[in-house]
Amino acid sequence: LLSGSRAEFLAKLEERLLTAQRSAVAAARALARRDSTYAQMRDASYLPAALENYRLQELEPAREKLRAAEGKVALVARDLKLLQSPTGYTRYRRFADDVRAMATRLHASWQ
């Protein structure tokens, strides 16, 4: 918000939201593929050690990636909702101005 207009910032946030949503969908698809593979392995009576190895190396990282992607979607959506409202935008503006003033004071104290 410091380098552009509110409309430009909201447009960037909407773009980030779409990107985050696409990432979440891709992560969900990847997890579904890995879940399917795990089920096939289990049905084919793979050894428990092989199943656990696959779970730890493929399933859990895919689950974590999906959780992270969904978290990012939620954060960007929250920011977008907040900044779309006049009250939220005013509160953010005040916060940003306070942070900038504090950074300026801190920088001046180092000189």
C-alpha atoms as an extended CHARMM CRD file, in Angstrom:
* protein
*
       111  EXT
         1         1  LEU       CA              0.0000000000        0.0000000000        0.0000000000  PROA      1               0.0000000000
         2         2  LEU       CA              2.9540000000        2.3140000000        0.4090000000  PROA      2               0.0000000000
         3         3  SER       CA              3.9340000000        2.1920000000       -3.2520000000  PROA      3               0.0000000000
         4         4  GLY       CA              0.5770000000        2.1720000000       -5.0350000000  PROA      4               0.0000000000
         5         5  SER       CA             -3.1040000000        2.8390000000       -4.7850000000  PROA      5               0.0000000000
         6         6  ARG       CA             -5.6010000000        0.8360000000       -2.7930000000  PROA      6               0.0000000000
         7         7  ALA       CA             -7.1680000000       -0.4550000000       -6.0260000000  PROA      7               0.0000000000
         8         8  GLU       CA             -3.7830000000       -1.7020000000       -7.2810000000  PROA      8               0.0000000000
         9         9  PHE       CA             -3.1150000000       -3.4370000000       -3.9740000000  PROA      9               0.0000000000
        10        10  LEU       CA             -6.5490000000       -5.0890000000       -3.9600000000  PROA      10              0.0000000000
        11        11  ALA       CA             -5.9910000000       -6.2750000000       -7.5360000000  PROA      11              0.0000000000
        12        12  LYS       CA             -2.6460000000       -7.8040000000       -6.4980000000  PROA      12              0.0000000000
        13        13  LEU       CA             -4.3110000000       -9.5010000000       -3.5330000000  PROA      13              0.0000000000
        14        14  GLU       CA             -7.0340000000      -10.9250000000       -5.7860000000  PROA      14              0.0000000000
        15        15  GLU       CA             -4.3330000000      -12.2230000000       -8.1150000000  PROA      15              0.0000000000
        16        16  ARG       CA             -2.4990000000      -13.7760000000       -5.1530000000  PROA      16              0.0000000000
        17        17  LEU       CA             -5.7420000000      -15.3720000000       -3.9970000000  PROA      17              0.0000000000
        18        18  LEU       CA             -6.2650000000      -17.0060000000       -7.4020000000  PROA      18              0.0000000000
        19        19  THR       CA             -2.6790000000      -18.2590000000       -7.4060000000  PROA      19              0.0000000000
        20        20  ALA       CA             -3.0470000000      -19.6260000000       -3.8770000000  PROA      20              0.0000000000
        21        21  GLN       CA             -6.3240000000      -21.3340000000       -4.7920000000  PROA      21              0.0000000000
        22        22  ARG       CA             -4.6970000000      -22.9530000000       -7.8250000000  PROA      22              0.0000000000
        23        23  SER       CA             -1.8500000000      -24.1890000000       -5.6240000000  PROA      23              0.0000000000
        24        24  ALA       CA             -4.3250000000      -25.6380000000       -3.1340000000  PROA      24              0.0000000000
        25        25  VAL       CA             -6.1970000000      -27.4600000000       -5.9070000000  PROA      25              0.0000000000
        26        26  ALA       CA             -2.9370000000      -28.8470000000       -7.2920000000  PROA      26              0.0000000000
        27        27  ALA       CA             -1.8620000000      -29.9620000000       -3.8030000000  PROA      27              0.0000000000
        28        28  ALA       CA             -5.2340000000      -31.6540000000       -3.2640000000  PROA      28              0.0000000000
        29        29  ARG       CA             -4.8770000000      -33.5190000000       -6.5650000000  PROA      29              0.0000000000
        30        30  ALA       CA             -1.3490000000      -34.6310000000       -5.6840000000  PROA      30              0.0000000000
        31        31  LEU       CA             -2.5250000000      -35.8640000000       -2.2870000000  PROA      31              0.0000000000
        32        32  ALA       CA             -5.4040000000      -37.7640000000       -3.9010000000  PROA      32              0.0000000000
        33        33  ARG       CA             -2.9680000000      -39.4910000000       -6.2770000000  PROA      33              0.0000000000
        34        34  ARG       CA             -0.7020000000      -40.4690000000       -3.4130000000  PROA      34              0.0000000000
        35        35  ASP       CA             -3.6540000000      -41.6840000000       -1.3320000000  PROA      35              0.0000000000
        36        36  SER       CA             -4.7530000000      -43.8130000000       -4.2590000000  PROA      36              0.0000000000
        37        37  THR       CA             -1.2770000000      -45.2640000000       -4.6590000000  PROA      37              0.0000000000
        38        38  TYR       CA             -1.1300000000      -46.0120000000       -0.9360000000  PROA      38              0.0000000000
        39        39  ALA       CA             -4.5010000000      -47.7920000000       -1.0930000000  PROA      39              0.0000000000
        40        40  GLN       CA             -3.3120000000      -49.8540000000       -4.0590000000  PROA      40              0.0000000000
        41        41  MET       CA             -0.1440000000      -50.7680000000       -2.1970000000  PROA      41              0.0000000000
        42        42  ARG       CA             -2.1650000000      -51.7950000000        0.8650000000  PROA      42              0.0000000000
        43        43  ASP       CA             -4.5610000000      -53.8390000000       -1.2680000000  PROA      43              0.0000000000
        44        44  ALA       CA             -1.6120000000      -55.5200000000       -2.9460000000  PROA      44              0.0000000000
        45        45  SER       CA             -0.3380000000      -56.5820000000        0.5100000000  PROA      45              0.0000000000
        46        46  TYR       CA              2.8950000000      -54.6260000000        0.4870000000  PROA      46              0.0000000000
        47        47  LEU       CA              5.0490000000      -55.1360000000        3.5470000000  PROA      47              0.0000000000
        48        48  PRO       CA              4.1930000000      -52.8800000000        6.4970000000  PROA      48              0.0000000000
        49        49  ALA       CA              7.6570000000      -51.3100000000        6.3140000000  PROA      49              0.0000000000
        50        50  ALA       CA              7.1320000000      -50.3560000000        2.6730000000  PROA      50              0.0000000000
        51        51  LEU       CA              3.7230000000      -48.8960000000        3.4600000000  PROA      51              0.0000000000
        52        52  GLU       CA              5.1260000000      -46.8780000000        6.3450000000  PROA      52              0.0000000000
        53        53  ASN       CA              8.0180000000      -45.6860000000        4.2090000000  PROA      53              0.0000000000
        54        54  TYR       CA              5.6290000000      -44.5160000000        1.4820000000  PROA      54              0.0000000000
        55        55  ARG       CA              3.4040000000      -42.8340000000        4.0530000000  PROA      55              0.0000000000
        56        56  LEU       CA              6.3130000000      -40.9410000000        5.5680000000  PROA      56              0.0000000000
        57        57  GLN       CA              8.0140000000      -39.9940000000        2.3070000000  PROA      57              0.0000000000
        58        58  GLU       CA              5.0000000000      -39.2810000000        0.0900000000  PROA      58              0.0000000000
        59        59  LEU       CA              1.7090000000      -38.9990000000        1.9690000000  PROA      59              0.0000000000
        60        60  GLU       CA              2.7240000000      -36.8660000000        4.9340000000  PROA      60              0.0000000000
        61        61  PRO       CA              4.6470000000      -34.2780000000        2.8660000000  PROA      61              0.0000000000
        62        62  ALA       CA              1.6830000000      -34.0760000000        0.4570000000  PROA      62              0.0000000000
        63        63  ARG       CA             -0.6960000000      -33.5480000000        3.3880000000  PROA      63              0.0000000000
        64        64  GLU       CA              1.5380000000      -30.8360000000        4.8040000000  PROA      64              0.0000000000
        65        65  LYS       CA              1.7630000000      -29.1360000000        1.4160000000  PROA      65              0.0000000000
        66        66  LEU       CA             -2.0350000000      -29.1170000000        1.1830000000  PROA      66              0.0000000000
        67        67  ARG       CA             -2.3700000000      -27.7400000000        4.7250000000  PROA      67              0.0000000000
        68        68  ALA       CA              0.1080000000      -24.9660000000        3.9190000000  PROA      68              0.0000000000
        69        69  ALA       CA             -1.6540000000      -24.1250000000        0.6550000000  PROA      69              0.0000000000
        70        70  GLU       CA             -5.0590000000      -24.0020000000        2.3420000000  PROA      70              0.0000000000
        71        71  GLY       CA             -3.5880000000      -21.8070000000        5.0820000000  PROA      71              0.0000000000
        72        72  LYS       CA             -2.2350000000      -19.3980000000        2.5000000000  PROA      72              0.0000000000
        73        73  VAL       CA             -5.6360000000      -19.2160000000        0.7910000000  PROA      73              0.0000000000
        74        74  ALA       CA             -7.2580000000      -18.4140000000        4.1330000000  PROA      74              0.0000000000
        75        75  LEU       CA             -4.7100000000      -15.7070000000        4.9510000000  PROA      75              0.0000000000
        76        76  VAL       CA             -4.9600000000      -13.9840000000        1.5890000000  PROA      76              0.0000000000
        77        77  ALA       CA             -8.7650000000      -14.1910000000        1.6540000000  PROA      77              0.0000000000
        78        78  ARG       CA             -8.7770000000      -12.6780000000        5.1520000000  PROA      78              0.0000000000
        79        79  ASP       CA             -6.4710000000       -9.8400000000        4.0730000000  PROA      79              0.0000000000
        80        80  LEU       CA             -8.5770000000       -9.1890000000        1.0030000000  PROA      80              0.0000000000
        81        81  LYS       CA            -11.7960000000       -9.0860000000        3.0170000000  PROA      81              0.0000000000
        82        82  LEU       CA            -10.2020000000       -6.7900000000        5.5920000000  PROA      82              0.0000000000
        83        83  LEU       CA             -8.8210000000       -4.3370000000        3.0510000000  PROA      83              0.0000000000
        84        84  GLN       CA            -12.0140000000       -4.2460000000        0.9890000000  PROA      84              0.0000000000
        85        85  SER       CA            -13.9170000000       -2.7100000000        3.8900000000  PROA      85              0.0000000000
        86        86  PRO       CA            -13.3920000000        1.0250000000        4.5360000000  PROA      86              0.0000000000
        87        87  THR       CA            -12.9300000000        0.4090000000        8.2670000000  PROA      87              0.0000000000
        88        88  GLY       CA            -10.3980000000       -2.3600000000        7.7190000000  PROA      88              0.0000000000
        89        89  TYR       CA             -8.4900000000       -0.2890000000        5.2090000000  PROA      89              0.0000000000
        90        90  THR       CA             -8.3530000000        2.6680000000        7.6170000000  PROA      90              0.0000000000
        91        91  ARG       CA             -7.1110000000        0.4410000000       10.4300000000  PROA      91              0.0000000000
        92        92  TYR       CA             -4.4440000000       -1.0580000000        8.1510000000  PROA      92              0.0000000000
        93        93  ARG       CA             -3.4130000000        2.3880000000        6.9520000000  PROA      93              0.0000000000
        94        94  ARG       CA             -2.9390000000        3.5660000000       10.5490000000  PROA      94              0.0000000000
        95        95  PHE       CA             -0.9810000000        0.4380000000       11.3990000000  PROA      95              0.0000000000
        96        96  ALA       CA              1.2500000000        0.8280000000        8.3240000000  PROA      96              0.0000000000
        97        97  ASP       CA              1.8800000000        4.4930000000        9.1660000000  PROA      97              0.0000000000
        98        98  ASP       CA              2.7960000000        3.5740000000       12.7640000000  PROA      98              0.0000000000
        99        99  VAL       CA              5.2050000000        0.8760000000       11.5820000000  PROA      99              0.0000000000
       100       100  ARG       CA              6.8150000000        3.2810000000        9.1400000000  PROA      100             0.0000000000
       101       101  ALA       CA              7.2150000000        5.9550000000       11.8320000000  PROA      101             0.0000000000
       102       102  MET       CA              8.7400000000        3.4160000000       14.2260000000  PROA      102             0.0000000000
       103       103  ALA       CA             11.1770000000        2.2250000000       11.5500000000  PROA      103             0.0000000000
       104       104  THR       CA             12.1550000000        5.8240000000       10.8100000000  PROA      104             0.0000000000
       105       105  ARG       CA             12.7890000000        6.5130000000       14.5250000000  PROA      105             0.0000000000
       106       106  LEU       CA             14.7860000000        3.3100000000       14.8790000000  PROA      106             0.0000000000
       107       107  HSD       CA             16.8760000000        4.1070000000       11.8090000000  PROA      107             0.0000000000
       108       108  ALA       CA             17.5240000000        7.6250000000       13.1130000000  PROA      108             0.0000000000
       109       109  SER       CA             18.6920000000        6.2360000000       16.4720000000  PROA      109             0.0000000000
       110       110  TRP       CA             21.3970000000        4.2070000000       14.7270000000  PROA      110             0.0000000000
       111       111  GLN       CA             22.9730000000        7.2300000000       13.0920000000  PROA      111             0.0000000000
